[in-house]
PDB file of N, CA and C in Angstrom:
ATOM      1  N   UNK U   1     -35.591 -40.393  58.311  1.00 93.00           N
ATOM      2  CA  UNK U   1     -35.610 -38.943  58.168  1.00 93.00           C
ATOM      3  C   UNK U   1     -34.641 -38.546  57.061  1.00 93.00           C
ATOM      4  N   UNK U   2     -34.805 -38.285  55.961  1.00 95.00           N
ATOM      5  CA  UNK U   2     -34.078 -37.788  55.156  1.00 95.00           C
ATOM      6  C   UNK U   2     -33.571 -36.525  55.158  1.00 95.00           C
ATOM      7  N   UNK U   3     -32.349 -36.589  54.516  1.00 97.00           N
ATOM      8  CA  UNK U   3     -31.035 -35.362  55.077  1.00 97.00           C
ATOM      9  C   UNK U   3     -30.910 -34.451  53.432  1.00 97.00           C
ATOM     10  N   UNK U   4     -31.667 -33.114  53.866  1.00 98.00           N
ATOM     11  CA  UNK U   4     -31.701 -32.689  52.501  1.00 98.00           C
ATOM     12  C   UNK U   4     -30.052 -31.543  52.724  1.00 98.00           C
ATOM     13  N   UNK U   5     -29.657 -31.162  51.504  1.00 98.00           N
ATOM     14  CA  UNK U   5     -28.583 -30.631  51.307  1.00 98.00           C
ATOM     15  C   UNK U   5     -29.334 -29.464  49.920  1.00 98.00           C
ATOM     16  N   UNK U   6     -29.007 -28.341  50.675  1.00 98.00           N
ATOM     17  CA  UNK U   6     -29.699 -27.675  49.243  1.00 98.00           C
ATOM     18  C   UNK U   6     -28.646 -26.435  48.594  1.00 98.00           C
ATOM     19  N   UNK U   7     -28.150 -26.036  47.968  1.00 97.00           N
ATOM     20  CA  UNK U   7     -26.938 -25.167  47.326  1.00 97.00           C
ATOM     21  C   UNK U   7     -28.068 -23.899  46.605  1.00 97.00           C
ATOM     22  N   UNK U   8     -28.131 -22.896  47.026  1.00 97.00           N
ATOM     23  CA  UNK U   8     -28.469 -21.625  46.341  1.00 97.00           C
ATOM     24  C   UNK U   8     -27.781 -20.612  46.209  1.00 97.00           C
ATOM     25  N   UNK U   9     -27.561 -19.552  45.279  1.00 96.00           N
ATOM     26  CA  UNK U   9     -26.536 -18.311  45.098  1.00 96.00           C
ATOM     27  C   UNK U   9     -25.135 -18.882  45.097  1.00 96.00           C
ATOM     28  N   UNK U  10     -24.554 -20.254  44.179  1.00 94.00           N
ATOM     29  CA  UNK U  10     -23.643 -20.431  43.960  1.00 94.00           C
ATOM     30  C   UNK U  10     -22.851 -20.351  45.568  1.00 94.00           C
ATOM     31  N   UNK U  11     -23.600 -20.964  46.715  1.00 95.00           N
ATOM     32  CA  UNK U  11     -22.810 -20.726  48.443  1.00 95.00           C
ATOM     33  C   UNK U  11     -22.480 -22.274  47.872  1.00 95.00           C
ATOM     34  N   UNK U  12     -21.157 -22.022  48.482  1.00 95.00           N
ATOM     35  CA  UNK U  12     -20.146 -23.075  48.699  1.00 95.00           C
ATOM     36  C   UNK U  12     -20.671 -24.441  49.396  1.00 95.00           C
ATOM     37  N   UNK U  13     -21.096 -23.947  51.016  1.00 97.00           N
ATOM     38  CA  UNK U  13     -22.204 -24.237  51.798  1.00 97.00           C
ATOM     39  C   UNK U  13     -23.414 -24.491  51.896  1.00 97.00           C
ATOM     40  N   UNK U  14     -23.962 -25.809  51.626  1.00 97.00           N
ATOM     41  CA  UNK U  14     -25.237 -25.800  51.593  1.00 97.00           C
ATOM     42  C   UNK U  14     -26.229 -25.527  53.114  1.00 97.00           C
ATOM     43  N   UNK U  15     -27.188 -25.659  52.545  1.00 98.00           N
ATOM     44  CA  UNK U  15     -28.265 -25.578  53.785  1.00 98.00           C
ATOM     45  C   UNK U  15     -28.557 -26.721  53.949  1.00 98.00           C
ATOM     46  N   UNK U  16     -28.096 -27.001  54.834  1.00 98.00           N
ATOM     47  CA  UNK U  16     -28.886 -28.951  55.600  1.00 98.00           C
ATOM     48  C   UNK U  16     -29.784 -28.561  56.531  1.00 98.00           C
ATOM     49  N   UNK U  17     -30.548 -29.829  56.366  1.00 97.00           N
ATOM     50  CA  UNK U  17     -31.879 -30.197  56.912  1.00 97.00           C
ATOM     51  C   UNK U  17     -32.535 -31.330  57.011  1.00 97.00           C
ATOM     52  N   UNK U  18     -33.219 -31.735  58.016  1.00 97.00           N
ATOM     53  CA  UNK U  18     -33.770 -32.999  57.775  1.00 97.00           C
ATOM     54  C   UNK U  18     -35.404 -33.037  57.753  1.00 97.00           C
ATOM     55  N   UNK U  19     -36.126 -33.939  57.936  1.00 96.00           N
ATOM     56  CA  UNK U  19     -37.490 -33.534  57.859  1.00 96.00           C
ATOM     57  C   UNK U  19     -37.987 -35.495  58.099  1.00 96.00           C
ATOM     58  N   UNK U  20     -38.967 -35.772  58.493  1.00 96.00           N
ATOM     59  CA  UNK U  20     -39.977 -36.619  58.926  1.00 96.00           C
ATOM     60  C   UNK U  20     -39.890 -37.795  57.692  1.00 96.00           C
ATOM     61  N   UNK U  21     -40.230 -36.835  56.803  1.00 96.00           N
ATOM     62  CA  UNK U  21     -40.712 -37.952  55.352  1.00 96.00           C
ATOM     63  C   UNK U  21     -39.879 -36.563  53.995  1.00 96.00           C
ATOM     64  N   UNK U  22     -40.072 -36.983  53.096  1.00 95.00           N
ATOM     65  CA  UNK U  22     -39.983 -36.134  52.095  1.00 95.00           C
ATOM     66  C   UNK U  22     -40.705 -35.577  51.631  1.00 95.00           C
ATOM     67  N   UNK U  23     -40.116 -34.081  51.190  1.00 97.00           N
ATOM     68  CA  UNK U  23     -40.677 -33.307  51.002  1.00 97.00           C
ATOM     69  C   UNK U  23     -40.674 -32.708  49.200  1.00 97.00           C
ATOM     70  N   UNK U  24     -41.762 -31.852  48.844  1.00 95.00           N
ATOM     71  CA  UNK U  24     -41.686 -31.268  47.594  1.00 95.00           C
ATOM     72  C   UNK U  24     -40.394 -30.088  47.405  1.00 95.00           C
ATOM     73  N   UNK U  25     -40.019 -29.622  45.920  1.00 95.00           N
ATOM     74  CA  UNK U  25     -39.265 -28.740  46.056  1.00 95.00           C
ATOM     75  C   UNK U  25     -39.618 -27.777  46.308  1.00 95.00           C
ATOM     76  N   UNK U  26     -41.045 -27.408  46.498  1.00 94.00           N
ATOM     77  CA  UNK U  26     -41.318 -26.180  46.892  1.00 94.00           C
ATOM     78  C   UNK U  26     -41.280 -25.934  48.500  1.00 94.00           C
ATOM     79  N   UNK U  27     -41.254 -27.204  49.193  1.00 95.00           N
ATOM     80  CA  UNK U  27     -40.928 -26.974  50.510  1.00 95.00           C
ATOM     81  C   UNK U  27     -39.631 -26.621  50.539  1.00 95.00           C
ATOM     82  N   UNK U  28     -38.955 -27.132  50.104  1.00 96.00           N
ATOM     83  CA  UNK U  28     -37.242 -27.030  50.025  1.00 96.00           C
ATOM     84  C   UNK U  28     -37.200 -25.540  49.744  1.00 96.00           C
ATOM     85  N   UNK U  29     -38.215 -25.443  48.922  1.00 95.00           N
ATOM     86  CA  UNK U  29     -37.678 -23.477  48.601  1.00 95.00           C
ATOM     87  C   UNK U  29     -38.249 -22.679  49.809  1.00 95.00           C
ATOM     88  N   UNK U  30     -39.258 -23.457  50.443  1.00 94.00           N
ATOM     89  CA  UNK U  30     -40.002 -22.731  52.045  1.00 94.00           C
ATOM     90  C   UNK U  30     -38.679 -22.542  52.496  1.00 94.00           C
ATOM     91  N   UNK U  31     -38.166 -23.965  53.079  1.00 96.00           N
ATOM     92  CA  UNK U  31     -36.870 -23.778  53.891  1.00 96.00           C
ATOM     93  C   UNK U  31     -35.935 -22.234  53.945  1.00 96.00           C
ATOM     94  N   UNK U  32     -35.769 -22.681  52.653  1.00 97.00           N
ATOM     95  CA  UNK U  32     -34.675 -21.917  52.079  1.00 97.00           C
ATOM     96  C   UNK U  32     -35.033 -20.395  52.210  1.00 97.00           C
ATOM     97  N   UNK U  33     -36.204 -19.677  51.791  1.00 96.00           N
ATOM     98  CA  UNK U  33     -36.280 -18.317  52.367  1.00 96.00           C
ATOM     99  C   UNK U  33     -36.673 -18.161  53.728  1.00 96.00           C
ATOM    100  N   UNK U  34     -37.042 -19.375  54.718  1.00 96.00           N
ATOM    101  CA  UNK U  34     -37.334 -19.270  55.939  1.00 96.00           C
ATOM    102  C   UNK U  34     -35.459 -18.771  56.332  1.00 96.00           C
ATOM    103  N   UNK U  35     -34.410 -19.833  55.818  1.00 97.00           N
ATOM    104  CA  UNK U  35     -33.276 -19.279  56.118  1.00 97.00           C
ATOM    105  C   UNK U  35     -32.573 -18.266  55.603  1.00 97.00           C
ATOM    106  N   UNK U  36     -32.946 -17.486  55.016  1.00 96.00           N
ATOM    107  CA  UNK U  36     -33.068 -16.151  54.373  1.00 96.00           C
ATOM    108  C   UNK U  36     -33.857 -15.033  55.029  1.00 96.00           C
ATOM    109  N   UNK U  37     -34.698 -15.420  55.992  1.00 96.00           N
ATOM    110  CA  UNK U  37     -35.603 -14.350  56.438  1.00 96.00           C
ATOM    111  C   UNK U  37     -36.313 -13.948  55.364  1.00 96.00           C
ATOM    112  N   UNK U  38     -36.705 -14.733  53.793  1.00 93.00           N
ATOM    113  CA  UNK U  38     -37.155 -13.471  52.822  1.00 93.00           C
ATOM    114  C   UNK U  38     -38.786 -14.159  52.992  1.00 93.00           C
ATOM    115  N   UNK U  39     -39.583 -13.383  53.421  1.00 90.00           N
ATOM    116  CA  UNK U  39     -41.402 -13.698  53.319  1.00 90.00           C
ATOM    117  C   UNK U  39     -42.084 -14.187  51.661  1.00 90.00           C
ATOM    118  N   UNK U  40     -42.064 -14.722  51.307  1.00 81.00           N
ATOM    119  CA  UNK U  40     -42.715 -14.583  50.436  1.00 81.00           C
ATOM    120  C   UNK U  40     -44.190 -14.299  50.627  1.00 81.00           C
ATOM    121  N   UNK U  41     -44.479 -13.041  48.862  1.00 77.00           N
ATOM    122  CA  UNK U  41     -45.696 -13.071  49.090  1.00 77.00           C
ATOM    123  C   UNK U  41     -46.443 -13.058  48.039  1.00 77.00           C
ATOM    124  N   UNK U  42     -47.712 -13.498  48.151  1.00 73.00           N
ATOM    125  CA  UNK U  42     -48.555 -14.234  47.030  1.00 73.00           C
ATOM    126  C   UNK U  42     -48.349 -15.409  46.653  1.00 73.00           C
ATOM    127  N   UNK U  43     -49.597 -15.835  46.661  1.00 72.00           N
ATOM    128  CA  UNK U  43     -48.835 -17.714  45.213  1.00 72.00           C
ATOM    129  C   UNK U  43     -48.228 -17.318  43.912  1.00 72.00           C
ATOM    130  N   UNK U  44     -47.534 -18.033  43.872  1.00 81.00           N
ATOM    131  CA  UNK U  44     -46.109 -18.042  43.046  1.00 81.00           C
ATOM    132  C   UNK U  44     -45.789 -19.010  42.492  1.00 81.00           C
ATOM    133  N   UNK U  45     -44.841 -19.150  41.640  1.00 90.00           N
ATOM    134  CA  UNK U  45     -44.426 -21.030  41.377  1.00 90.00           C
ATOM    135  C   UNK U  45     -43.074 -20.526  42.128  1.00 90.00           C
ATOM    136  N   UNK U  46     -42.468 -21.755  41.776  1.00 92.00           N
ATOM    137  CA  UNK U  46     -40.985 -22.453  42.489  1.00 92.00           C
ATOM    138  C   UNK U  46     -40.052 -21.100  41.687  1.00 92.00           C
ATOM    139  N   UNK U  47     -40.348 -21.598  40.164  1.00 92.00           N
ATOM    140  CA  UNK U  47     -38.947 -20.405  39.464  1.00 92.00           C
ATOM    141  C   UNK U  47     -39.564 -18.940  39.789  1.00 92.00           C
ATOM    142  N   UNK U  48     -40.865 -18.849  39.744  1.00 92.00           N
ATOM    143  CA  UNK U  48     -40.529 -16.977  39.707  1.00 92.00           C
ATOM    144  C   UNK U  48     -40.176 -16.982  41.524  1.00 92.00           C
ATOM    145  N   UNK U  49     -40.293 -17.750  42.126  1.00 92.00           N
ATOM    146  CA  UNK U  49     -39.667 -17.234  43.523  1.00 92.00           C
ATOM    147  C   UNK U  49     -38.003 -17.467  43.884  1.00 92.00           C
ATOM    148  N   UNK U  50     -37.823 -18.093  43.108  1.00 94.00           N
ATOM    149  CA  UNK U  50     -35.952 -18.049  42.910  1.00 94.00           C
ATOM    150  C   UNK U  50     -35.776 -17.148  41.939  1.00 94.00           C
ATOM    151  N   UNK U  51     -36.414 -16.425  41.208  1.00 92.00           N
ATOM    152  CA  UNK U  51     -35.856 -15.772  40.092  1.00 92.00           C
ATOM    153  C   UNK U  51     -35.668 -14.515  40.878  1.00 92.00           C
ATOM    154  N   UNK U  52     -37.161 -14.168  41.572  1.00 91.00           N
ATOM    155  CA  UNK U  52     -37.226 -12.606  41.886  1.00 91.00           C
ATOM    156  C   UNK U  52     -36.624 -12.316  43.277  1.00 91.00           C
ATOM    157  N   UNK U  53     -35.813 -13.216  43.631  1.00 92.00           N
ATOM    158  CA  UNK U  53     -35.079 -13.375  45.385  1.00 92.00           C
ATOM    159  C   UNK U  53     -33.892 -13.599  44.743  1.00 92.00           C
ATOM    160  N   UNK U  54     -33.764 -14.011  43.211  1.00 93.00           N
ATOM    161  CA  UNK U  54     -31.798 -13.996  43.435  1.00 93.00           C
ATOM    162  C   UNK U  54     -31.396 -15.151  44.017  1.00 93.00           C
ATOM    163  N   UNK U  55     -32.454 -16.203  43.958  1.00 95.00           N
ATOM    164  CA  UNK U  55     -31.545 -17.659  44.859  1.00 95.00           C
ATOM    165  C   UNK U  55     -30.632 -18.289  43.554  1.00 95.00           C
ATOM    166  N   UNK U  56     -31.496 -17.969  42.233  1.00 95.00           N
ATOM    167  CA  UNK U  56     -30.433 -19.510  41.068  1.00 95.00           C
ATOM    168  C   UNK U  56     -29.114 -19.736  41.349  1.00 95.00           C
ATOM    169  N   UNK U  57     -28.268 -20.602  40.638  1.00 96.00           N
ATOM    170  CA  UNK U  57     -28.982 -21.491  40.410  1.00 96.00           C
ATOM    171  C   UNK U  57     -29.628 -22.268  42.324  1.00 96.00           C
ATOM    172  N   UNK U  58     -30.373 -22.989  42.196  1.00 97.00           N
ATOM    173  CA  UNK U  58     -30.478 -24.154  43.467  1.00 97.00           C
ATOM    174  C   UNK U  58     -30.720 -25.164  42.868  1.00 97.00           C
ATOM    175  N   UNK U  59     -29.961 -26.001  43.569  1.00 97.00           N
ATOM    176  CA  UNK U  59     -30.041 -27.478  43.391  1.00 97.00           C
ATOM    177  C   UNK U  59     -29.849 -28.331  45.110  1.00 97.00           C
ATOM    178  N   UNK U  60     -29.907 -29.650  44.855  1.00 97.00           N
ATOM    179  CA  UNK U  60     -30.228 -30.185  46.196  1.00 97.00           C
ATOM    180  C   UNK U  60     -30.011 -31.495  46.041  1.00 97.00           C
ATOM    181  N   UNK U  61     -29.761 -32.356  46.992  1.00 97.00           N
ATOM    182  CA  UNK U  61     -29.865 -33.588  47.352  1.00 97.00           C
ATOM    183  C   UNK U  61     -30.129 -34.380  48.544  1.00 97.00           C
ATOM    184  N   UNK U  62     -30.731 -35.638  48.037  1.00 96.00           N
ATOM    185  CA  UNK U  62     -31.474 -35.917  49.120  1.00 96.00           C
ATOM    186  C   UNK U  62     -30.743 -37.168  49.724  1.00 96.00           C
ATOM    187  N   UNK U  63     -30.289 -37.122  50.889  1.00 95.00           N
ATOM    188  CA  UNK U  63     -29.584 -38.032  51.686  1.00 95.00           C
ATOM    189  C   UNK U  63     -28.517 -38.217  50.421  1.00 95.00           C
ATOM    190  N   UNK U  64     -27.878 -39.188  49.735  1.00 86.00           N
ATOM    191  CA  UNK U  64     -26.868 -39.373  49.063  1.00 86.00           C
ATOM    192  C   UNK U  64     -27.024 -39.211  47.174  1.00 86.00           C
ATOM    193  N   UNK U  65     -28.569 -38.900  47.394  1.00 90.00           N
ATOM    194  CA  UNK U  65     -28.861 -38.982  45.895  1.00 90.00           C
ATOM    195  C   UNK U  65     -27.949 -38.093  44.885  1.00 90.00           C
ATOM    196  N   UNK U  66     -28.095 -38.083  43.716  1.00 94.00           N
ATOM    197  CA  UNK U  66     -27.920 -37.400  42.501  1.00 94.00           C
ATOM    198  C   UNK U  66     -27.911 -36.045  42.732  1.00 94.00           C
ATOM    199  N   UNK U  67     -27.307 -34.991  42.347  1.00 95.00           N
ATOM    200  CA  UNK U  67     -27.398 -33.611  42.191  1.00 95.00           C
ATOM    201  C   UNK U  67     -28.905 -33.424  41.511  1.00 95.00           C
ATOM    202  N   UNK U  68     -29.945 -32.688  42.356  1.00 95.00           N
ATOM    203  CA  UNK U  68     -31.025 -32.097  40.898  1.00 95.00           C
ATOM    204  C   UNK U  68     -31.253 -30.865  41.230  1.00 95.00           C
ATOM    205  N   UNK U  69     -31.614 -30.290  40.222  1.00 95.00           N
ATOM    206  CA  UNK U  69     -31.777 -29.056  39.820  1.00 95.00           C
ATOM    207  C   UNK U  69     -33.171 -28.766  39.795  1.00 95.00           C
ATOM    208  N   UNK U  70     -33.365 -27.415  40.524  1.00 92.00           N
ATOM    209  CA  UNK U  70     -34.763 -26.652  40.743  1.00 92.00           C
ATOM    210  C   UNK U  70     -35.271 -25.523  39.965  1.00 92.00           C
ATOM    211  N   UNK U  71     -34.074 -24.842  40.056  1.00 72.00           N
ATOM    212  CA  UNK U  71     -34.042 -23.303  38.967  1.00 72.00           C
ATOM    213  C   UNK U  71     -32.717 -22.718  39.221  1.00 72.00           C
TER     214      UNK U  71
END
């Protein structure tokens, strides 16, 4: 089960999570406004839904990996 760690709005604190198998970054961005309460609506890509919610930067890692960057 991999242990995601995800950093949005420059929070100190990331959002942890784990999940089954791995996931895309656009799930990671599900997560992330699921813990936000924010709905998204319409199809969208990854950046205009961090752009127009105010998440940048986000970045994430997965179990011990590398810092990467989403938007």
């Amino acid at each position: 089960m991999p242990l995601y760690r995800v950093w949005y709005r420059n929070n100190e604190e990331p959002l942890e999570f784990t999940t089954p198998g791995r996931i895309s970054e656009a799930e990671m961005l599900d997560q992330v406004l699921a813990h936000e309460g924010i709905e998204p609506t319409g199809p969208t890509t990854v950046q205009a839904l961090i752009a127009s919610h105010g998440l940048a930067p986000v970045r994430y890692t997965e179990d011990e990996s590398e810092m990467n960057v989403i938007g």
